[in-house]
Coordinates of C-alpha atoms in Angstrom, one line a residue:
Q20 CA 25.9 -43.1 52.7
A21 CA 23.3 -42.0 49.8
M22 CA 24.7 -42.5 46.0
V23 CA 23.6 -39.5 45.0
A24 CA 21.5 -36.4 46.5
E25 CA 20.4 -33.8 46.0
S26 CA 20.3 -29.9 46.8
G27 CA 19.6 -26.9 46.2
G28 CA 15.7 -26.5 45.9
G29 CA 13.7 -23.8 47.4
S30 CA 11.0 -21.2 46.8
V31 CA 11.0 -18.9 44.7
Q32 CA 9.0 -16.1 42.4
P33 CA 8.3 -16.2 38.7
G34 CA 10.9 -15.3 36.4
G35 CA 13.7 -16.4 39.4
S36 CA 16.2 -18.6 39.1
L37 CA 17.3 -21.7 41.1
R38 CA 20.4 -24.2 40.8
L39 CA 20.0 -27.9 41.5
S40 CA 23.5 -29.8 42.5
C41 CA 23.5 -33.7 42.3
A42 CA 26.4 -35.0 44.3
A43 CA 27.7 -38.4 43.9
S44 CA 29.4 -40.8 46.3
K45 CA 32.9 -39.6 46.0
N46 CA 33.8 -43.1 46.3
I47 CA 32.7 -44.0 42.8
F48 CA 34.3 -45.2 40.2
S49 CA 33.2 -43.0 37.5
L50 CA 30.2 -41.0 36.8
V51 CA 28.7 -41.7 33.1
T52 CA 25.4 -39.2 32.6
V53 CA 23.6 -37.7 34.6
E54 CA 19.6 -36.8 34.5
W55 CA 17.0 -34.7 36.1
Y56 CA 13.5 -35.5 36.2
R57 CA 10.7 -33.9 38.0
Q58 CA 7.7 -34.9 39.5
T59 CA 3.9 -33.4 40.5
P60 CA 1.0 -34.9 42.6
E61 CA -1.0 -34.1 39.6
K62 CA 1.6 -36.2 36.9
E63 CA 3.9 -39.2 36.3
R64 CA 7.9 -38.4 36.7
E65 CA 9.2 -36.7 34.1
L66 CA 12.5 -36.3 32.0
V67 CA 13.7 -33.0 32.0
A68 CA 17.2 -32.9 31.0
S69 CA 19.8 -35.2 30.3
I70 CA 24.0 -35.2 30.0
D71 CA 26.1 -38.2 29.4
A72 CA 30.1 -38.2 29.4
D73 CA 30.4 -37.3 25.7
G74 CA 28.8 -34.0 26.6
D75 CA 25.3 -34.6 24.8
I76 CA 22.3 -33.2 26.2
D77 CA 19.0 -32.5 26.0
Y78 CA 15.8 -30.9 27.3
A79 CA 12.5 -31.8 27.1
D80 CA 10.7 -28.3 25.1
F81 CA 9.0 -27.3 28.3
V82 CA 12.4 -26.5 29.7
R83 CA 14.0 -26.0 26.7
G84 CA 15.8 -22.1 26.5
R85 CA 15.3 -21.3 29.9
F86 CA 17.2 -24.4 32.0
S87 CA 20.8 -25.4 31.6
I88 CA 22.5 -29.5 32.3
S89 CA 26.0 -29.7 33.2
M90 CA 28.3 -31.8 34.6
D91 CA 31.8 -32.3 36.4
R92 CA 32.8 -35.6 35.8
G93 CA 36.0 -34.7 37.8
E94 CA 33.8 -33.5 41.3
K95 CA 31.3 -36.4 40.5
M96 CA 28.6 -33.6 40.5
G97 CA 25.5 -33.0 38.4
Y98 CA 23.6 -29.6 37.6
L99 CA 20.3 -27.9 36.6
Q100 CA 20.4 -24.2 36.4
M101 CA 16.6 -23.0 36.3
N102 CA 16.1 -19.3 34.9
S103 CA 12.5 -18.1 34.1
L104 CA 10.7 -20.1 36.3
N105 CA 7.9 -20.7 36.6
P106 CA 4.5 -21.7 38.4
E107 CA 4.5 -24.8 36.1
D108 CA 7.7 -25.8 37.2
T109 CA 6.7 -26.4 40.6
A110 CA 7.5 -30.6 40.9
V111 CA 9.6 -31.9 43.0
Y112 CA 13.0 -32.5 41.1
Y113 CA 15.2 -35.5 40.8
C114 CA 18.8 -36.8 39.5
K115 CA 19.6 -40.1 38.4
M116 CA 23.0 -40.7 37.8
Y117 CA 24.6 -44.0 35.5
I118 CA 27.2 -44.5 38.4
V119 CA 30.2 -47.3 38.2
T120 CA 31.9 -48.6 40.9
N121 CA 34.4 -50.7 41.6
I122 CA 32.2 -53.7 41.6
Q123 CA 28.9 -52.4 40.2
R124 CA 27.7 -50.0 37.8
G125 CA 23.9 -48.7 37.6
F126 CA 21.8 -46.0 37.7
Y127 CA 21.0 -44.3 41.3
W128 CA 18.5 -41.7 42.0
G129 CA 18.4 -39.0 44.3
Q130 CA 16.0 -38.7 46.7
G131 CA 14.4 -35.2 45.7
T132 CA 14.8 -31.6 46.3
Q133 CA 11.4 -29.7 46.3
V134 CA 11.2 -26.3 43.9
T135 CA 8.5 -24.1 44.7
V136 CA 7.8 -21.4 42.4
S137 CA 5.0 -18.5 43.2
S138 CA 4.4 -15.2 43.9

């Protein structure tokens, strides 16, 4: 069973919205941080947004005002609400979580989910 798994990707027209979800394994002890990255074949993986246990949030300039990150520590879930999508947002989106289990702690990546924005 994967420690982290994304869902919610798909195809949408420009101006549309998608909500990505990131689920941590229910067997973990604590979810500390959630980060969303994206990557295309032409570019290196880049940070999109992050949130920590204190609720501190940061966004990349290219999504600020359009995307919203959130975290439900009780449900061990992370979310990325993406609005006003444009073709430049097309990428594979990855979730990265800092997780504490009963035997270890560290960062874990999901497998990625494709987001395609086109008319």
